XYZ file of C-alpha atoms in Angstrom:
580
model
C 124.459 23.636 23.755
C 123.954 21.053 26.502
C 120.613 20.138 24.973
C 122.257 19.566 21.605
C 124.874 17.317 23.156
C 122.221 15.295 24.977
C 120.277 14.982 21.745
C 123.320 13.829 19.848
C 124.072 11.285 22.565
C 120.496 9.985 22.442
C 120.718 9.639 18.665
C 123.994 7.787 18.981
C 122.575 5.420 21.568
C 119.491 4.800 19.466
C 121.627 4.110 16.415
C 123.895 1.557 18.038
C 121.381 0.114 20.520
C 123.821 0.393 23.403
C 122.877 -1.184 26.715
C 125.172 -1.495 29.674
C 128.417 -3.036 28.435
C 126.907 -3.727 24.991
C 127.561 -2.253 21.556
C 124.941 -3.136 18.974
C 124.751 -2.876 15.194
C 121.920 -5.379 15.042
C 119.778 -5.482 11.904
C 121.383 -2.495 10.199
C 121.908 -4.361 6.925
C 125.434 -3.075 6.428
C 127.674 -4.616 3.760
C 131.087 -4.574 5.383
C 133.734 -5.728 2.926
C 137.026 -4.164 3.988
C 138.786 -2.220 6.734
C 137.585 1.115 5.379
C 133.930 0.060 5.620
C 134.296 -0.618 9.370
C 136.464 2.350 10.357
C 133.717 3.978 12.415
C 132.697 0.683 13.994
C 136.293 -0.151 14.904
C 136.771 3.233 16.565
C 133.557 2.801 18.559
C 134.724 -0.629 19.719
C 138.137 0.732 20.674
C 136.627 3.655 22.583
C 134.072 1.533 24.448
C 135.428 1.006 27.948
C 134.367 -2.258 29.586
C 132.899 -3.750 26.407
C 131.152 -7.017 27.273
C 128.882 -7.720 24.294
C 128.961 -6.998 20.559
C 125.903 -7.427 18.346
C 126.610 -7.857 14.640
C 123.400 -9.709 13.628
C 121.826 -8.776 10.337
C 124.946 -7.362 8.681
C 127.244 -9.068 6.195
C 130.942 -9.148 7.049
C 133.854 -9.966 4.750
C 137.275 -11.294 5.709
C 139.079 -7.930 5.757
C 136.293 -6.300 7.744
C 136.357 -9.158 10.257
C 140.114 -8.788 10.626
C 139.755 -5.080 11.345
C 137.037 -5.708 13.942
C 139.176 -8.454 15.462
C 142.074 -6.052 15.871
C 139.840 -3.776 17.916
C 138.694 -6.678 20.111
C 142.211 -7.762 21.055
C 142.264 -5.410 24.060
C 138.764 -6.191 25.356
C 139.538 -8.472 28.307
C 136.044 -8.033 29.818
C 134.321 -9.310 26.679
C 131.673 -12.009 27.276
C 128.940 -12.163 24.635
C 129.150 -12.717 20.856
C 125.788 -12.083 19.180
C 126.921 -12.872 15.665
C 124.008 -14.606 13.951
C 123.169 -13.947 10.279
C 126.346 -12.005 9.522
C 127.640 -13.772 6.414
C 124.709 -13.433 3.996
C 125.941 -13.347 0.413
C 129.480 -14.349 1.367
C 131.367 -17.219 -0.204
C 131.590 -20.157 2.146
C 135.387 -20.001 1.804
C 135.331 -16.502 3.353
C 133.650 -17.582 6.565
C 136.335 -19.742 8.271
C 139.099 -17.102 8.012
C 136.705 -14.415 9.243
C 135.714 -16.543 12.237
C 139.318 -17.507 12.889
C 140.339 -13.834 13.049
C 137.592 -12.970 15.503
C 138.255 -16.055 17.614
C 142.003 -15.410 17.748
C 141.328 -11.856 18.925
C 139.120 -13.048 21.781
C 141.716 -15.564 22.883
C 144.461 -12.930 22.755
C 142.309 -10.541 24.784
C 141.851 -13.132 27.506
C 138.086 -12.919 27.112
C 135.845 -15.226 29.152
C 132.846 -15.925 26.941
C 129.399 -16.734 28.300
C 127.395 -16.481 25.049
C 128.378 -17.506 21.504
C 125.561 -17.113 18.980
C 126.369 -17.886 15.346
C 122.902 -19.006 14.259
C 121.579 -18.567 10.706
C 124.997 -18.368 9.099
C 124.744 -21.540 6.960
C 128.500 -22.044 7.135
C 128.520 -25.848 7.028
C 131.277 -28.061 8.476
C 133.963 -25.575 7.383
C 132.374 -22.909 9.561
C 132.599 -25.208 12.573
C 136.305 -25.598 11.813
C 136.487 -21.796 11.922
C 135.453 -21.788 15.596
C 137.111 -25.066 16.574
C 140.218 -23.413 18.041
C 138.106 -20.887 19.959
C 135.870 -23.589 21.417
C 138.872 -25.549 22.632
C 140.510 -22.492 24.217
C 140.291 -21.063 27.724
C 138.076 -18.295 26.320
C 135.249 -20.846 26.264
C 135.848 -22.482 29.645
C 133.117 -20.164 30.969
C 130.690 -20.611 28.055
C 127.048 -20.916 29.146
C 125.116 -20.519 25.894
C 126.062 -21.946 22.488
C 123.607 -21.134 19.712
C 124.236 -22.625 16.277
C 120.728 -22.841 14.869
C 120.363 -23.306 11.110
C 124.074 -23.440 10.283
C 124.054 -26.488 7.996
C 126.716 -28.215 10.069
C 125.834 -31.695 8.851
C 127.219 -34.864 10.384
C 130.820 -33.749 9.913
C 130.282 -30.409 11.592
C 128.409 -32.076 14.434
C 131.338 -34.386 15.081
C 133.855 -31.517 15.046
C 131.656 -29.548 17.432
C 131.274 -32.509 19.782
C 135.026 -33.138 19.842
C 135.704 -29.448 20.534
C 133.275 -29.330 23.457
C 134.704 -32.542 24.906
C 138.236 -31.147 24.605
C 137.174 -27.894 26.249
C 135.566 -29.770 29.126
C 138.626 -31.949 29.636
C 141.072 -29.011 29.662
C 138.867 -26.788 31.823
C 138.315 -29.605 34.302
C 142.069 -30.074 34.573
C 142.313 -26.411 35.558
C 139.644 -26.775 38.230
C 136.802 -24.972 36.460
C 134.964 -27.471 34.196
C 132.952 -26.204 31.246
C 129.319 -25.944 32.411
C 127.332 -25.218 29.263
C 123.690 -24.475 30.079
C 122.004 -23.731 26.747
C 122.628 -25.626 23.495
C 120.728 -24.684 20.326
C 121.333 -26.485 17.021
C 118.076 -26.868 15.100
C 118.011 -27.408 11.325
C 121.573 -28.657 10.997
C 121.143 -32.080 9.346
C 123.029 -33.696 12.215
C 121.274 -37.039 11.682
C 122.169 -40.047 13.843
C 125.940 -39.819 13.741
C 126.089 -36.112 14.522
C 123.540 -36.445 17.326
C 125.352 -39.437 18.810
C 128.675 -37.591 18.840
C 127.088 -34.603 20.556
C 125.339 -36.894 23.050
C 128.743 -38.054 24.248
C 129.786 -34.445 24.857
C 126.492 -33.696 26.631
C 126.952 -36.672 28.928
C 130.494 -35.550 29.725
C 129.405 -32.016 30.656
C 126.237 -32.917 32.577
C 125.337 -29.231 33.021
C 122.712 -28.575 30.335
C 119.487 -26.788 31.219
C 118.125 -26.226 27.702
C 118.582 -28.383 24.591
C 117.003 -27.351 21.289
C 117.694 -29.701 18.346
C 114.570 -29.675 16.128
C 114.542 -30.736 12.472
C 117.814 -32.638 12.319
C 116.805 -35.896 10.620
C 117.520 -37.887 13.774
C 115.818 -41.270 14.097
C 115.589 -43.710 16.994
C 119.311 -44.573 17.135
C 120.322 -40.936 17.604
C 117.377 -40.248 19.900
C 118.377 -43.185 22.114
C 121.927 -41.815 22.380
C 120.572 -38.390 23.335
C 118.231 -39.991 25.873
C 121.177 -41.674 27.570
C 123.025 -38.349 27.715
C 120.045 -36.448 29.109
C 119.984 -38.675 32.201
C 123.297 -37.116 33.238
C 122.025 -33.552 32.861
C 119.930 -33.424 36.002
C 119.198 -29.679 35.792
C 117.617 -29.958 32.338
C 114.532 -27.708 32.093
C 113.735 -27.566 28.372
C 114.086 -30.362 25.818
C 113.035 -29.549 22.249
C 113.538 -32.319 19.689
C 110.586 -31.351 17.491
C 110.341 -32.848 14.008
C 112.775 -35.736 14.371
C 111.736 -39.356 13.867
C 111.639 -41.051 17.287
C 109.343 -43.977 16.449
C 108.363 -46.134 19.412
C 111.933 -47.246 20.134
C 113.265 -43.721 20.513
C 110.204 -42.483 22.399
C 110.375 -45.295 24.948
C 114.107 -44.735 25.466
C 113.525 -41.013 25.973
C 110.615 -41.612 28.364
C 112.812 -43.855 30.510
C 115.573 -41.233 30.546
C 113.200 -38.472 31.631
C 112.296 -40.444 34.752
C 115.674 -39.421 36.150
C 114.988 -35.693 35.695
C 112.920 -33.620 38.097
C 113.637 -30.136 36.761
C 111.994 -30.605 33.359
C 109.494 -27.858 32.548
C 109.075 -28.018 28.761
C 109.060 -31.135 26.555
C 108.570 -30.657 22.817
C 108.344 -33.961 20.966
C 105.852 -32.706 18.370
C 106.132 -34.184 14.859
C 108.304 -36.960 16.264
C 106.181 -40.026 15.403
C 106.160 -41.266 19.000
C 103.159 -43.533 18.254
C 100.859 -45.111 20.872
C 103.518 -47.136 22.697
C 105.816 -44.129 22.925
C 103.001 -41.891 24.187
C 102.016 -44.493 26.783
C 105.611 -44.639 28.004
C 105.653 -40.850 28.226
C 102.392 -40.926 30.187
C 103.940 -43.307 32.699
C 106.962 -41.027 33.127
C 104.805 -37.940 33.560
C 102.571 -39.693 36.063
C 105.480 -40.925 38.171
C 107.620 -37.762 38.111
C 108.279 -34.436 36.366
C 106.732 -32.443 39.227
C 107.150 -28.983 37.685
C 106.165 -29.806 34.092
C 104.699 -26.768 32.314
C 104.397 -27.787 28.662
C 104.099 -31.164 26.959
C 103.922 -31.334 23.163
C 103.166 -34.726 21.631
C 101.384 -33.381 18.553
C 101.427 -35.070 15.141
C 102.806 -38.326 16.497
C 100.296 -40.939 15.217
C 98.967 -41.317 18.768
C 95.626 -43.099 19.114
C 92.774 -42.415 21.551
C 93.768 -44.799 24.342
C 97.331 -43.515 24.525
C 96.207 -39.875 24.352
C 93.790 -40.411 27.242
C 96.606 -42.002 29.252
C 98.662 -38.854 28.709
C 95.738 -36.709 29.845
C 95.294 -38.719 33.051
C 99.044 -38.466 33.678
C 98.993 -34.643 33.916
C 96.246 -34.648 36.547
C 98.442 -33.572 39.444
C 100.756 -31.254 37.495
C 99.757 -28.002 39.141
C 102.243 -25.957 37.091
C 101.058 -27.260 33.718
C 100.306 -24.525 31.207
C 99.761 -26.457 27.971
C 99.181 -29.984 26.694
C 99.384 -30.323 22.901
C 97.979 -33.508 21.343
C 96.852 -31.992 18.060
C 97.262 -33.793 14.737
C 97.006 -37.335 16.111
C 94.667 -40.261 15.409
C 91.887 -39.618 17.940
C 88.776 -39.309 15.821
C 85.703 -37.326 16.873
C 84.935 -39.569 19.820
C 88.533 -39.555 20.992
C 88.736 -35.757 20.807
C 85.523 -35.457 22.813
C 86.731 -37.969 25.406
C 90.048 -36.112 25.737
C 88.307 -32.771 26.218
C 85.919 -34.295 28.775
C 88.809 -35.714 30.821
C 90.697 -32.423 30.812
C 87.598 -30.442 31.724
C 86.767 -32.960 34.455
C 90.156 -32.191 36.000
C 89.508 -28.430 35.636
C 92.285 -28.315 33.044
C 90.228 -27.842 29.895
C 91.796 -24.495 29.087
C 95.277 -26.082 29.130
C 94.498 -28.448 26.256
C 95.683 -27.144 22.904
C 93.589 -27.128 19.753
C 92.591 -30.461 18.219
C 91.610 -28.921 14.885
C 94.186 -30.885 12.893
C 93.242 -34.306 14.253
C 93.788 -36.996 11.609
C 90.723 -39.039 12.565
C 90.682 -42.655 13.631
C 93.423 -44.868 12.144
C 92.744 -47.710 9.746
C 91.763 -50.915 11.547
C 95.007 -52.739 10.746
C 97.272 -49.728 11.189
C 98.089 -50.281 14.849
C 98.767 -53.969 14.237
C 101.268 -53.085 11.529
C 103.113 -50.408 13.525
C 105.911 -52.625 14.775
C 106.371 -54.269 11.405
C 106.354 -50.896 9.630
C 108.856 -49.491 12.091
C 111.255 -52.378 11.574
C 110.898 -52.015 7.812
C 111.542 -48.278 8.024
C 114.614 -48.799 10.180
C 115.976 -51.404 7.778
C 115.337 -49.082 4.842
C 117.086 -46.194 6.603
C 120.027 -48.412 7.471
C 120.217 -49.546 3.851
C 120.036 -45.931 2.675
C 122.848 -44.921 5.022
C 125.024 -47.794 3.809
C 124.264 -46.988 0.181
C 125.077 -43.302 0.698
C 128.363 -44.223 2.358
C 129.194 -46.506 -0.575
C 128.376 -43.743 -3.034
C 130.588 -41.290 -1.144
C 133.428 -43.827 -1.121
C 133.007 -44.393 -4.851
C 133.022 -40.639 -5.500
C 136.201 -40.275 -3.438
C 137.811 -43.114 -5.401
C 136.798 -41.447 -8.652
C 138.290 -38.134 -7.489
C 141.555 -39.909 -6.650
C 141.576 -41.593 -10.044
C 140.926 -38.268 -11.784
C 143.767 -36.576 -9.931
C 146.163 -39.355 -10.971
C 145.038 -39.202 -14.594
C 143.164 -42.512 -14.483
C 139.563 -41.353 -14.849
C 137.072 -44.119 -15.568
C 134.224 -43.359 -17.945
C 131.720 -45.111 -15.654
C 131.798 -45.973 -11.953
C 132.286 -49.559 -10.877
C 128.870 -49.571 -9.201
C 125.997 -47.276 -10.234
C 124.519 -45.159 -7.405
C 121.032 -45.857 -6.106
C 118.245 -43.960 -7.911
C 117.369 -40.493 -6.614
C 114.768 -40.375 -3.838
C 112.383 -37.431 -4.131
C 110.469 -38.319 -0.974
C 113.710 -38.298 1.011
C 114.510 -34.800 -0.224
C 111.023 -33.501 0.545
C 111.109 -35.050 4.037
C 114.582 -33.758 4.929
C 115.738 -31.246 2.294
C 119.461 -30.823 1.737
C 121.570 -29.366 -1.102
C 123.217 -32.738 -1.789
C 119.886 -34.533 -2.079
C 118.590 -31.920 -4.518
C 121.686 -32.186 -6.708
C 121.508 -35.978 -6.698
C 118.009 -35.802 -8.206
C 119.756 -34.796 -11.428
C 118.714 -32.622 -14.345
C 115.121 -33.935 -14.265
C 114.651 -32.993 -10.597
C 111.732 -30.645 -11.354
C 109.876 -33.395 -13.203
C 110.531 -35.862 -10.394
C 109.250 -33.422 -7.766
C 106.211 -32.594 -9.884
C 105.333 -36.299 -10.008
C 105.478 -36.419 -6.209
C 103.520 -33.230 -5.406
C 100.071 -32.025 -6.441
C 100.985 -28.566 -7.732
C 97.365 -27.705 -8.442
C 96.940 -27.347 -4.664
C 98.223 -23.843 -3.728
C 99.140 -24.929 -0.190
C 101.151 -27.918 -1.361
C 102.816 -25.763 -3.987
C 103.790 -23.255 -1.282
C 105.095 -25.996 1.002
C 107.182 -27.435 -1.828
C 108.512 -23.980 -2.704
C 109.734 -23.469 0.876
C 111.341 -26.909 1.063
C 113.335 -26.344 -2.121
C 114.185 -22.743 -1.240
C 115.448 -23.771 2.215
C 118.585 -25.343 0.665
C 119.458 -22.279 -1.451
C 123.138 -21.310 -1.276
C 124.190 -18.017 -2.854
C 127.861 -19.022 -2.752
C 127.360 -22.473 -4.331
C 126.520 -21.922 -7.992
C 125.450 -25.543 -8.605
C 123.016 -25.562 -5.696
C 121.806 -22.045 -6.505
C 121.033 -22.960 -10.116
C 119.412 -26.254 -9.113
C 117.107 -24.441 -6.693
C 116.155 -21.605 -9.044
C 115.711 -23.847 -12.090
C 113.494 -26.241 -10.117
C 111.408 -23.436 -8.638
C 110.970 -21.759 -12.038
C 109.896 -24.991 -13.723
C 107.438 -25.947 -10.991
C 105.863 -22.525 -10.431
C 105.680 -21.726 -14.136
C 103.642 -24.877 -14.626
C 101.504 -24.217 -11.536
C 100.652 -20.625 -12.470
C 99.902 -21.620 -16.063
C 97.183 -24.015 -14.888
C 93.752 -22.337 -15.391
C 92.401 -23.674 -12.089
C 95.441 -22.710 -10.001
C 94.670 -19.919 -7.522
C 97.641 -17.558 -7.455
C 96.302 -15.598 -4.502
C 95.839 -18.890 -2.660
C 99.520 -19.667 -3.196
C 100.583 -16.273 -1.844
C 98.234 -16.601 1.131
C 99.556 -20.076 1.955
C 103.108 -18.752 1.626
C 102.429 -15.914 4.073
C 100.866 -18.341 6.554
C 103.777 -20.760 6.329
C 106.247 -17.901 6.765
C 104.404 -16.888 9.934
C 103.378 -13.470 8.551
C 99.646 -14.078 8.897
C 97.660 -16.416 11.100
C 95.571 -19.239 9.717
C 92.179 -20.335 10.989
C 93.494 -23.896 10.691
C 96.437 -23.052 12.959
C 99.058 -24.117 10.450
C 102.526 -24.387 11.997
C 104.896 -21.854 10.337
C 108.294 -22.979 9.087
C 111.553 -21.676 10.494
C 112.358 -18.883 8.038
C 115.876 -18.898 6.577
C 117.502 -16.373 4.214
C 117.178 -18.821 1.313
C 113.382 -18.566 1.445
C 113.535 -14.810 0.893
C 116.351 -14.892 -1.676
C 114.425 -17.350 -3.836
C 111.186 -15.403 -3.395
C 113.061 -12.300 -4.572
C 113.968 -14.202 -7.740
C 110.421 -15.474 -8.264
C 108.664 -12.097 -8.040
C 110.760 -10.865 -10.946
C 109.671 -13.671 -13.279
C 106.989 -13.292 -15.932
C 104.970 -16.216 -14.600
C 104.464 -14.557 -11.201
C 101.192 -12.541 -11.032
C 102.015 -8.850 -10.655
C 98.887 -8.233 -8.569
C 100.463 -10.364 -5.839
C 103.579 -8.199 -5.640
C 101.769 -5.451 -3.727
C 100.409 -8.015 -1.258
C 103.869 -9.385 -0.534
C 105.333 -5.895 -0.295
C 102.737 -4.902 2.297
C 103.529 -7.840 4.554
C 107.288 -7.648 4.086
C 107.187 -3.994 5.109
C 105.885 -4.905 8.540
C 108.128 -5.416 11.536
C 107.749 -9.153 12.078
C 109.777 -11.267 14.509
C 109.822 -14.284 12.183
C 112.035 -12.378 9.729
C 114.412 -10.808 12.256
C 117.102 -13.411 11.642
C 117.047 -12.691 7.898
C 117.591 -8.930 7.973
C 119.705 -8.598 4.826
C 117.599 -11.017 2.799
C 114.396 -9.255 3.886
C 115.727 -5.817 2.978
C 116.858 -7.042 -0.430
C 113.474 -8.692 -1.103
C 111.575 -5.599 -0.001
C 113.669 -3.399 -2.278
C 113.006 -5.703 -5.234
C 109.273 -5.843 -4.491
C 109.097 -2.049 -4.432
C 111.008 -1.885 -7.712
C 108.768 -4.439 -9.424
C 105.660 -2.723 -8.032
C 106.744 0.634 -9.451
C 107.045 -0.906 -12.927
C 103.600 -2.504 -12.868
């Protein structure tokens, strides 16, 4: 009898993943719509004495279910950690704010003192930020140490709301003698752009407590980077700064290099894919040489850095005895520059710390360096013009909406919007940009991309699929129609290698390694939802279904944040395979 009880207890623990003070339903793929669907979960929460953490990742939770869970949390005064990433897959965006409000209200009522709030991979947009606004401003978050909002589609508006909430929280908590001391901030892939980043920079400067900042792929250029640089100077305990895949240019890189001179705790700097250019890299080399005593990783890859600047960076790390990796791949070194860089690193007995140079772009054109400043100024002016134009378009659309509501709809706008920009969408994909390309978006994208190249076709597929929104029918149809048109044409081409497309897709999703060390994308549910649609189409080669099914069946970390989407795709692959 005792053995049976122990066995049952072990099964229960294994099922819920309970650690000390933690109740976990992580990755179980449950569809929780109403109070009845969470009865067992609610009872387990109620019965858990001293509950400190609740893991709901990888399930999908409706409003009624959230309200029932919230009711159970109202008595949990010791609660600290919300691990609630990827828990609204397939939900309407309008469902998310009330669900978050219910949970937040419960935590405030319980008198919880949060240390971790993780809502990554929920794609809830600005409205979702409004759903946690009250919680963030409350005393429940005075103790917050980690805020993780990766891949939530906050946009500029959401970034501003978040910044204002954090500033309010800091002000109120300071007045009570215990200022908010946030340590970890994660908000990659949120389309924050300059305005969102600048607003957050003000909050960061106010707090001055950050140790880790991760804001990759946010469409931030030098204006936003400069604002962040100013804020980082006030966060003297900063250890990790990841701004990968934003557009620094020389202006932003120099500003950031100057800011880093004030910081002595920095261990990891990731400015890869940031277009720091030679002047920016030289400024970084000076900063590294003069300070950063415990630097462990420096990533300046894919930044249009030339040989001289790269060698300056190498010399700068000479006395960094804690260095573990220097990444200068994908720059403009050329064969001689790569050899010189390797020789310098080996001469300092640091050869094994230099990352691969396999993706080096070769030596730049002779006049390229001379044109850098001019190009940068032109780019900045173009971006400024684009921002102004977009603001004008938004204002015109708002005016049209007002006119429609008052019964005075004009047949044509006063000023026609600027033509759609395919390159802008492909550089920084967003649902709005895809919709603005209009009904001929597939044709426009096809003109921009060589679809006969399987790798480029796969890259384009992932960029379009990344903006997929199940709850937004216009965006959903735009994505699926574009993908169908482009892939149907690609697969119908006699020279197109279908297996090459699938292989490139698996590499980019991080499911297999490439000899060329291709950098995988950050996988989002939209990638898998759209792939699930594609494998059911007649144009998709059925022999590739089994290949995808084999890799999707594996336990891979890159897909952990997309539990529901992965399970749905796997089920569809198995179904299609059985019919072949």
